[in-house]
Coordinates of C-alpha atoms and ligand atoms in Angstrom, one line a residue:
M221 CA 65.6 99.3 109.9
A222 CA 69.1 100.7 109.7
V223 CA 70.7 101.9 112.9
G224 CA 71.8 105.5 113.0
V225 CA 74.4 107.3 115.1
S226 CA 71.8 108.9 117.4
D227 CA 70.2 105.5 118.0
I228 CA 73.5 104.2 119.2
L229 CA 74.4 107.2 121.3
Q230 CA 71.0 107.0 123.0
S231 CA 71.0 103.2 123.3
A232 CA 70.6 101.6 126.8
F233 CA 74.1 100.1 126.3
L234 CA 75.9 103.4 125.8
T235 CA 73.9 105.5 128.2
Q236 CA 74.8 103.3 131.2
H237 CA 77.0 105.3 133.7
P238 CA 79.4 103.6 133.5
V239 CA 79.2 100.8 130.9
K240 CA 79.9 97.8 133.2
M241 CA 82.1 94.8 133.1
L242 CA 81.1 91.1 132.9
I243 CA 82.2 88.9 135.8
K244 CA 80.5 85.6 136.6
G245 CA 77.5 86.4 134.5
Q246 CA 76.9 89.7 136.3
W247 CA 77.3 93.2 135.0
V248 CA 79.3 95.0 137.6
E249 CA 81.2 98.2 138.3
S250 CA 84.8 98.0 139.2
A251 CA 85.8 97.1 142.8
S252 CA 87.6 100.5 143.1
G253 CA 84.7 102.4 141.5
K254 CA 87.1 103.8 139.0
T255 CA 86.0 104.6 135.4
F256 CA 87.6 105.8 132.2
E257 CA 86.3 107.4 129.0
T258 CA 86.3 106.1 125.5
F259 CA 86.3 108.6 122.6
D260 CA 85.2 108.9 119.0
P261 CA 88.6 109.5 117.3
S262 CA 87.0 111.5 114.5
S263 CA 86.0 114.3 116.9
G264 CA 87.4 113.6 120.3
R265 CA 84.0 113.5 121.8
V266 CA 83.3 111.1 124.7
L267 CA 81.2 108.1 123.7
A268 CA 80.9 106.4 127.0
T269 CA 82.3 106.1 130.5
V270 CA 83.4 102.5 131.2
A271 CA 84.2 100.6 134.4
E272 CA 87.9 100.4 134.9
G273 CA 89.1 97.0 135.9
G274 CA 92.0 96.7 138.2
Q275 CA 93.8 93.9 140.2
E276 CA 90.8 93.1 142.3
D277 CA 88.4 92.8 139.3
I278 CA 90.9 90.6 137.4
D279 CA 91.2 88.4 140.6
R280 CA 87.4 88.0 140.7
A281 CA 87.2 87.3 137.0
V282 CA 89.9 84.7 137.2
R283 CA 88.1 83.0 140.2
A284 CA 84.9 83.0 138.3
A285 CA 86.5 81.5 135.2
R286 CA 88.3 78.9 137.4
K287 CA 85.0 77.9 139.1
A288 CA 83.3 77.6 135.7
F289 CA 86.1 75.4 134.5
E290 CA 86.5 73.2 137.5
S291 CA 82.8 72.8 138.3
G292 CA 82.2 71.5 134.8
G293 CA 79.8 74.4 134.1
W294 CA 81.3 74.5 130.6
S295 CA 83.0 71.1 130.1
R296 CA 80.0 69.1 131.3
L297 CA 77.9 70.4 128.4
T298 CA 78.2 68.0 125.6
P299 CA 80.3 69.1 122.6
S300 CA 77.1 69.4 120.6
Q301 CA 75.6 71.8 123.2
R302 CA 78.8 73.9 123.3
G303 CA 79.0 74.0 119.6
R304 CA 75.4 75.1 119.4
L305 CA 76.1 78.0 121.8
L306 CA 78.9 79.2 119.7
W307 CA 76.7 79.0 116.6
K308 CA 74.0 80.9 118.4
L309 CA 76.4 83.7 119.3
A310 CA 77.3 83.9 115.6
D311 CA 73.6 84.3 114.8
L312 CA 73.2 87.0 117.4
I313 CA 76.3 88.9 116.0
E314 CA 74.6 88.9 112.6
Q315 CA 71.3 89.9 113.9
N316 CA 72.9 92.9 115.6
A317 CA 75.4 93.6 112.8
D318 CA 74.3 97.2 112.0
E319 CA 74.6 98.2 115.6
L320 CA 77.9 96.5 116.2
A321 CA 79.4 98.0 113.0
L322 CA 78.4 101.5 113.9
L323 CA 79.6 101.0 117.5
E324 CA 82.9 99.7 116.1
S325 CA 83.2 102.6 113.7
L326 CA 82.5 105.2 116.3
D327 CA 84.8 103.8 119.0
N328 CA 87.7 102.9 116.6
G329 CA 87.2 105.4 113.7
K330 CA 87.3 102.8 111.0
P331 CA 85.1 103.4 107.9
I332 CA 81.6 101.9 108.5
R333 CA 81.7 100.4 105.0
Y334 CA 84.5 98.1 106.2
A335 CA 83.2 97.5 109.7
R336 CA 79.9 96.4 108.2
S337 CA 81.3 94.3 105.3
I338 CA 84.4 92.8 107.0
D339 CA 84.8 93.2 110.8
I340 CA 81.3 92.1 111.8
P341 CA 80.7 89.3 109.3
Q342 CA 84.2 87.9 109.9
A343 CA 83.6 87.9 113.7
A344 CA 80.4 85.9 113.2
D345 CA 82.1 83.6 110.8
H346 CA 84.8 82.9 113.3
F347 CA 82.4 81.7 115.9
R348 CA 80.7 79.5 113.3
Y349 CA 83.9 78.0 112.1
F350 CA 84.9 77.0 115.7
A351 CA 81.4 75.9 116.5
G352 CA 82.2 73.1 114.0
W353 CA 85.4 72.1 115.7
V354 CA 83.8 71.4 119.2
T355 CA 82.6 68.0 118.0
K356 CA 85.8 67.1 116.2
L357 CA 88.6 67.5 118.8
E358 CA 89.8 63.9 118.6
G359 CA 92.9 62.2 120.1
N360 CA 94.7 59.3 118.4
T361 CA 95.3 55.7 119.1
I362 CA 99.1 55.1 119.2
P363 CA 100.7 52.0 117.8
V364 CA 103.3 51.6 120.6
S365 CA 105.8 48.7 120.4
V366 CA 105.4 47.7 124.1
P367 CA 103.4 44.4 124.1
N368 CA 99.9 44.3 125.4
M369 CA 99.4 48.0 125.8
F370 CA 96.6 50.1 124.5
T371 CA 97.7 53.7 124.2
Y372 CA 95.7 56.7 123.2
T373 CA 95.7 60.4 123.4
L374 CA 93.1 62.8 124.6
R375 CA 93.0 66.5 123.6
E376 CA 92.1 68.4 126.8
P377 CA 91.5 72.1 127.4
L378 CA 94.2 74.1 129.2
G379 CA 91.9 75.7 131.8
V380 CA 91.6 79.4 132.4
V381 CA 92.8 81.5 129.6
G382 CA 93.6 85.2 129.8
Q383 CA 93.2 87.1 126.5
I384 CA 94.6 90.6 125.9
I385 CA 93.6 92.3 122.7
P386 CA 94.4 95.5 120.8
W387 CA 92.3 98.3 119.5
N388 CA 92.7 98.0 115.7
F389 CA 90.0 95.3 115.1
P390 CA 88.3 95.2 118.5
L391 CA 85.4 92.8 117.7
Q392 CA 87.3 90.6 115.3
M393 CA 90.2 90.3 117.8
A394 CA 87.7 89.3 120.5
A395 CA 86.3 86.6 118.1
W396 CA 89.7 85.4 117.1
K397 CA 90.6 84.9 120.7
L398 CA 87.3 83.7 122.3
A399 CA 86.0 81.3 119.6
P400 CA 88.9 78.8 119.6
A401 CA 89.4 79.0 123.4
L402 CA 85.8 78.2 124.1
A403 CA 85.6 75.6 121.3
C404 CA 88.5 73.7 123.1
G405 CA 86.6 73.8 126.4
N406 CA 88.6 76.6 128.2
T407 CA 87.1 79.4 130.2
V408 CA 88.2 83.0 129.6
V409 CA 89.0 86.4 131.1
L410 CA 89.2 88.8 128.1
K411 CA 90.7 92.3 128.5
P412 CA 89.8 94.6 125.6
A413 CA 92.0 97.5 124.7
E414 CA 91.4 100.7 126.8
Q415 CA 90.8 102.7 123.6
T416 CA 88.1 100.4 122.2
P417 CA 86.2 98.5 124.9
L418 CA 82.7 98.9 123.5
T419 CA 82.1 96.1 121.0
A420 CA 83.7 93.5 123.3
L421 CA 81.3 94.5 126.1
R422 CA 78.3 94.5 123.7
L423 CA 79.5 91.0 122.6
G424 CA 79.4 90.1 126.3
E425 CA 75.7 91.0 126.4
L426 CA 75.2 88.7 123.4
I427 CA 77.1 86.0 125.1
C428 CA 74.7 86.3 128.1
E429 CA 71.7 86.3 125.7
A430 CA 73.0 83.2 123.9
G431 CA 72.9 81.4 127.2
F432 CA 76.5 80.6 128.0
P433 CA 76.9 79.4 131.6
R434 CA 78.0 82.0 134.1
G435 CA 81.7 82.6 134.4
V436 CA 82.7 80.9 131.2
V437 CA 83.4 84.3 129.6
N438 CA 84.4 87.3 131.8
I439 CA 85.2 90.6 130.2
V440 CA 87.2 93.2 132.1
P441 CA 88.0 96.5 130.4
G442 CA 91.0 98.4 131.8
F443 CA 94.5 99.6 131.1
G444 CA 97.5 97.5 130.1
D445 CA 99.9 98.2 133.0
T446 CA 97.2 97.5 135.6
A447 CA 94.4 95.0 134.4
G448 CA 96.6 93.6 131.6
A449 CA 99.7 93.1 133.6
T450 CA 97.7 91.5 136.5
L451 CA 96.2 89.1 134.1
A452 CA 99.5 88.2 132.4
A453 CA 101.2 87.5 135.8
H454 CA 98.2 85.8 137.4
P455 CA 99.2 82.6 139.1
D456 CA 95.9 80.9 138.4
V457 CA 95.8 81.7 134.7
D458 CA 96.9 78.7 132.6
K459 CA 97.5 80.5 129.3
I460 CA 97.8 84.0 127.9
A461 CA 96.9 84.9 124.3
F462 CA 98.1 88.3 123.3
T463 CA 97.8 90.5 120.2
G464 CA 99.6 93.8 120.2
S465 CA 103.0 95.4 120.0
T466 CA 106.3 93.4 120.1
E467 CA 107.4 95.5 123.0
V468 CA 104.4 94.6 125.2
G469 CA 104.6 91.0 123.9
K470 CA 108.0 90.7 125.6
K471 CA 106.6 92.0 128.8
I472 CA 103.8 89.5 128.7
L473 CA 106.3 86.7 128.2
Q474 CA 108.3 87.9 131.2
A475 CA 105.1 88.2 133.3
S476 CA 104.1 84.6 132.4
V477 CA 107.3 83.1 133.9
G478 CA 105.9 82.9 137.5
N479 CA 103.7 79.9 136.8
L480 CA 105.1 79.1 133.4
K481 CA 101.7 79.7 131.8
K482 CA 101.5 78.9 128.1
V483 CA 101.8 82.0 125.9
T484 CA 100.8 82.8 122.3
L485 CA 101.8 86.2 120.8
E486 CA 100.6 87.9 117.6
L487 CA 102.9 90.9 117.4
G488 CA 104.1 93.6 115.1
G489 CA 105.4 93.6 111.5
K490 CA 107.1 95.6 108.8
S491 CA 105.8 93.6 106.0
P492 CA 107.3 93.7 102.5
N493 CA 105.0 93.9 99.5
I494 CA 106.8 93.2 96.3
I495 CA 105.7 94.2 92.8
F496 CA 107.4 92.6 89.8
P497 CA 107.3 94.1 86.3
D498 CA 105.1 91.3 85.0
A499 CA 102.4 92.0 87.5
D500 CA 98.9 93.0 86.5
M501 CA 99.6 96.7 87.2
K502 CA 96.0 97.8 88.0
L503 CA 95.5 94.9 90.5
A504 CA 99.0 95.5 92.0
I505 CA 98.4 99.2 92.6
R506 CA 94.9 98.5 94.1
G507 CA 96.5 95.8 96.2
A508 CA 99.3 98.1 97.4
M509 CA 96.7 100.7 98.4
N510 CA 94.7 98.1 100.4
A511 CA 98.0 96.7 101.9
I512 CA 98.9 100.0 103.5
F513 CA 95.8 102.1 103.8
F514 CA 93.2 99.6 104.9
N515 CA 92.2 100.5 108.5
Q516 CA 94.4 103.6 108.3
G517 CA 97.5 101.3 108.2
Q518 CA 96.8 100.2 111.7
V519 CA 97.1 96.6 110.8
C520 CA 99.8 94.3 112.1
T521 CA 100.2 92.8 108.6
A522 CA 100.3 96.2 106.8
G523 CA 102.4 96.1 103.6
S524 CA 104.5 99.1 104.8
R525 CA 107.6 98.3 102.8
L526 CA 106.7 98.5 99.1
F527 CA 109.4 97.0 96.9
V528 CA 108.9 97.9 93.3
H529 CA 111.1 96.7 90.3
T530 CA 113.1 99.6 89.0
S531 CA 111.7 99.3 85.5
I532 CA 108.1 100.2 86.7
Y533 CA 109.1 102.2 89.8
D534 CA 108.2 105.6 88.6
Q535 CA 104.9 104.5 87.1
V536 CA 103.8 102.6 90.3
I537 CA 104.8 105.5 92.6
S538 CA 103.0 108.0 90.5
E539 CA 99.8 106.0 90.2
L540 CA 99.9 104.9 93.9
S541 CA 100.4 108.5 95.0
K542 CA 97.5 109.7 92.8
A543 CA 95.2 107.1 94.2
A544 CA 96.2 107.9 97.8
S545 CA 95.7 111.6 97.3
N546 CA 92.2 110.9 96.0
M547 CA 91.1 108.9 99.1
K548 CA 88.0 110.2 100.8
I549 CA 89.1 111.0 104.4
G550 CA 86.4 111.4 107.0
A551 CA 84.7 110.2 110.1
G552 CA 84.3 106.4 110.1
A553 CA 80.5 106.6 110.5
D554 CA 80.2 108.5 107.2
P555 CA 79.4 105.8 104.5
A556 CA 81.5 107.7 101.9
T557 CA 84.7 107.5 104.0
E558 CA 87.6 105.4 102.8
L559 CA 90.2 106.6 105.3
G560 CA 89.2 107.3 108.9
P561 CA 91.1 108.9 111.8
L562 CA 93.9 107.2 113.7
I563 CA 92.8 105.8 117.0
S564 CA 94.1 108.4 119.5
P565 CA 96.2 111.6 119.9
E566 CA 99.1 109.4 121.0
Q567 CA 98.9 107.4 117.8
L568 CA 98.7 110.6 115.7
E569 CA 101.8 111.9 117.5
R570 CA 103.6 108.7 116.8
V571 CA 102.8 108.7 113.1
K572 CA 103.7 112.4 112.8
H573 CA 107.0 111.7 114.5
Y574 CA 107.9 109.0 112.0
I575 CA 106.9 111.3 109.1
E576 CA 109.2 114.0 110.5
L577 CA 112.0 111.4 111.1
G578 CA 111.6 110.2 107.5
R579 CA 112.0 113.8 106.2
S580 CA 115.0 114.5 108.4
E581 CA 116.7 111.3 107.2
G582 CA 116.3 112.4 103.6
A583 CA 113.2 110.6 102.5
V584 CA 110.6 112.6 100.5
P585 CA 106.8 112.2 100.8
V586 CA 105.4 112.2 97.2
T587 CA 102.0 112.6 98.6
G588 CA 100.5 113.2 102.1
G589 CA 102.7 113.8 105.1
Q590 CA 100.3 116.3 106.7
R591 CA 97.2 116.5 108.9
P592 CA 94.2 117.5 106.7
E593 CA 92.5 120.8 107.3
R594 CA 91.7 120.8 111.1
E595 CA 88.5 122.9 110.7
Q596 CA 86.9 120.2 108.5
L597 CA 88.5 117.2 110.2
P598 CA 89.2 118.0 113.9
G599 CA 89.9 114.4 114.9
Y600 CA 93.2 112.4 114.8
F601 CA 93.5 112.4 111.0
I602 CA 96.6 112.1 108.9
Q603 CA 96.9 112.1 105.1
P604 CA 97.8 108.8 103.4
T605 CA 101.5 109.1 102.8
V606 CA 103.9 107.6 100.2
F607 CA 107.6 108.1 100.9
D608 CA 110.2 108.1 98.0
K609 CA 114.0 108.3 98.2
V610 CA 114.1 105.8 101.1
H611 CA 117.0 103.5 102.0
D612 CA 116.6 100.2 103.8
Q613 CA 118.5 101.5 106.9
M614 CA 116.3 104.5 107.5
T615 CA 114.1 104.3 110.6
I616 CA 110.9 104.6 108.6
A617 CA 112.0 101.5 106.6
R618 CA 112.8 99.4 109.7
E619 CA 110.3 100.3 112.4
E620 CA 106.6 99.6 112.5
I621 CA 104.7 102.9 112.1
F622 CA 101.2 101.6 112.4
G623 CA 99.7 104.3 110.3
P624 CA 98.9 105.1 106.6
V625 CA 102.6 105.6 105.7
V626 CA 104.4 103.4 103.1
V627 CA 108.0 103.5 102.1
A628 CA 108.7 102.8 98.4
L629 CA 112.0 100.9 97.7
P630 CA 113.2 100.1 94.2
F631 CA 114.9 96.7 93.4
D632 CA 116.4 94.8 90.5
T633 CA 116.7 91.1 91.1
I634 CA 114.7 88.4 93.0
E635 CA 117.6 87.4 95.1
E636 CA 118.2 91.1 96.1
V637 CA 114.6 91.8 96.9
T638 CA 114.1 88.6 99.0
T639 CA 117.3 89.3 100.9
R640 CA 116.3 92.9 101.7
A641 CA 112.7 91.9 102.5
N642 CA 114.0 89.3 105.0
R643 CA 116.4 91.8 106.7
S644 CA 113.9 92.7 109.4
M645 CA 113.3 91.6 113.0
Y646 CA 109.7 91.0 112.0
G647 CA 108.3 88.2 109.9
L648 CA 104.5 88.5 109.9
A649 CA 103.3 88.8 106.3
A650 CA 104.4 89.5 102.8
G651 CA 102.9 90.2 99.4
V652 CA 104.1 89.2 95.9
W653 CA 102.6 90.6 92.7
T654 CA 103.5 88.7 89.5
T655 CA 101.8 86.8 86.7
D656 CA 104.7 84.3 86.6
V657 CA 103.6 81.2 88.6
K658 CA 107.2 79.9 89.0
K659 CA 108.4 83.3 90.3
A660 CA 105.5 83.6 92.7
H661 CA 106.3 80.3 94.4
E662 CA 110.0 80.9 94.3
V663 CA 109.7 84.2 96.1
S664 CA 107.1 83.0 98.6
A665 CA 109.4 80.1 99.5
A666 CA 112.2 82.5 100.1
L667 CA 110.3 85.0 102.3
K668 CA 110.5 84.6 106.0
A669 CA 106.9 85.4 106.9
G670 CA 104.0 83.6 108.5
V671 CA 101.6 84.6 105.7
V672 CA 102.4 85.3 102.1
W673 CA 99.8 86.7 99.8
I674 CA 100.2 86.3 96.0
N675 CA 98.3 88.8 93.9
T676 CA 96.2 89.8 96.9
Y677 CA 96.7 91.3 100.3
N678 CA 95.2 91.4 103.8
V679 CA 92.8 88.5 103.1
F680 CA 91.9 86.4 106.2
D681 CA 89.6 83.5 106.8
A682 CA 88.8 81.6 110.0
A683 CA 90.1 78.4 108.4
A684 CA 93.5 79.8 107.3
P685 CA 96.3 79.9 110.0
M686 CA 98.0 83.3 110.7
G687 CA 100.9 84.2 112.9
G688 CA 104.5 85.4 112.8
Y689 CA 108.1 84.3 112.2
K690 CA 110.9 85.9 114.2
Q691 CA 109.8 88.7 116.5
S692 CA 106.3 88.8 115.1
G693 CA 105.2 86.2 117.5
Y694 CA 104.7 82.7 118.8
G695 CA 102.0 80.2 117.7
R696 CA 99.2 80.5 115.1
E697 CA 95.7 81.7 115.2
M698 CA 92.8 80.4 113.1
G699 CA 92.4 77.2 111.3
H700 CA 93.1 73.9 113.0
A701 CA 96.6 75.2 113.9
V702 CA 95.1 77.2 116.7
L703 CA 93.7 74.1 118.4
D704 CA 97.2 73.2 119.6
A705 CA 97.4 76.6 121.3
Y706 CA 94.2 76.0 123.4
T707 CA 94.5 72.3 124.2
Q708 CA 97.0 69.9 125.8
L709 CA 97.5 66.3 125.0
K710 CA 97.1 63.5 127.6
T711 CA 98.6 60.1 126.7
V712 CA 96.8 57.2 128.4
W713 CA 98.5 53.8 128.7
V714 CA 96.2 50.8 129.4
N715 CA 97.8 47.5 130.4
L716 CA 95.8 44.8 128.7
W717 CA 97.8 41.9 130.0
Ligands
ADP1987 P1 99.4 99.6 121.1 O1 100.8 100.1 121.4 O2 99.1 99.4 119.7 O3 98.3 100.3 121.9 P2 99.8 97.5 123.0 O4 100.6 96.4 122.7 O5 100.3 98.6 123.9 O6 99.4 98.1 121.6 O7 98.4 97.1 123.6 C1 97.7 95.9 123.2 C2 97.0 95.4 124.4 O8 97.9 95.1 125.4 C3 96.0 96.4 125.0 O9 94.9 95.7 125.5 C4 96.8 97.0 126.2 O10 96.0 97.4 127.3 C5 97.6 95.8 126.6 N1 98.8 96.0 127.4 C6 99.6 97.1 127.3 N2 100.6 97.0 128.2 C7 100.5 95.9 128.9 C8 101.2 95.2 129.9 N3 102.3 95.7 130.4 N4 100.7 94.0 130.3 C9 99.6 93.4 129.8 N5 98.9 94.0 128.8 C10 99.3 95.2 128.4

């Protein structure tokens, strides 16, 4: 039976006062008794009151994770048993997919059609992919040149991992972080974003239901400069994995210095999306739409700089603007919605500020640039916006907007466009649209980005590594690349003399 909005709002989970945090296998209120509210961004109504984690809660959660790690509560299970728990969690996510999708859509604003077809299945798939790795974390035997030595490596977990995640893909981000950390034998303290704590906490219930030992996963909702900063600086945390803004990423790195904890960062972007005149035009325009308007543009890989060859520029901008202005804007929970609200009033102000800045610098919105009618859409909505008459030096062409705003930039040659595309402090992703195989590979080789999509955009898979060049981050998530980020190598020398 399909789950409706009223079922969710009246569910035992949401009607707790407050929704509690998970520490050492127990659902508890914060030590301070403090709480915060989480909102539905399509209306501003309060969805739930949530326990607000602070320093003392983070301390308790880290102690619980340390105990679960050192006592062998997690590591003493066989790899097969640990893999089975991760697999079971994936099954539970699927069994509760309707509820999780609606919860995600309400808390974040994203269209339910995408939450149900992308966010939730991909989160489940992530746990399944990493369930498979638990039994395959092998070391090597090393052919050293010292006589009579047998030398091998072991791939060992790091210990207690702190994970700080953003609000744009709350459940997926939790899965991207938890699955590899747990597969590698670490224990975790996860801090969801203050705007969207609900699906991570519901996931915590499923983690308990799956039968994970106490303290292996602790989930502490709270704010960045309190709970997040305490976790990042904590002397007993061995590693921090962070996804969020480049600005906060730098703070995390500074906070990590005290005990030199390992750090991986998945940060911002201003990704170029390049359409050549020999591209399949229909596919390219649909791709450019998806690149910037998926998830209201609140995607770190958003294709926010659209480079279009001069010979097709007018045609592409006109068709893109038409498609953008036809998007169905509405509450995420409405199945017809294609573009939901932004996450918060702050994010709405930020995007509006950039749109005004674009105008004042001389750029022209061909479509969008306004809030839709407030009477019909009272939440934090903004129209999908396409800017023309943009120059590379304008603020809207350089800074990450994190909203449904794309700048269109004409170009003439391959060398010119790759040089301009690379002239950014970011290097997270890029798109290339062409039917010429040689050109596709030439351009993708020239682009300084951690991910290049050719004739597609915003495609992710648990098996495919993802991460940034330059100030878009350190390390990779997903695929076997992430295993290096959650393990350390021990080299063992045995004298056989
Ligand atoms: P955004 O600007 O898109 O909200 P942020 O980078 O600010 O993204 O937030 C991403 C995550 O980082 C959130 O969970 C937030 O609470 C957390 N965070 C924010 N500031 C800090 C900080 N100083 N230390 C640790 N975590 C932080």
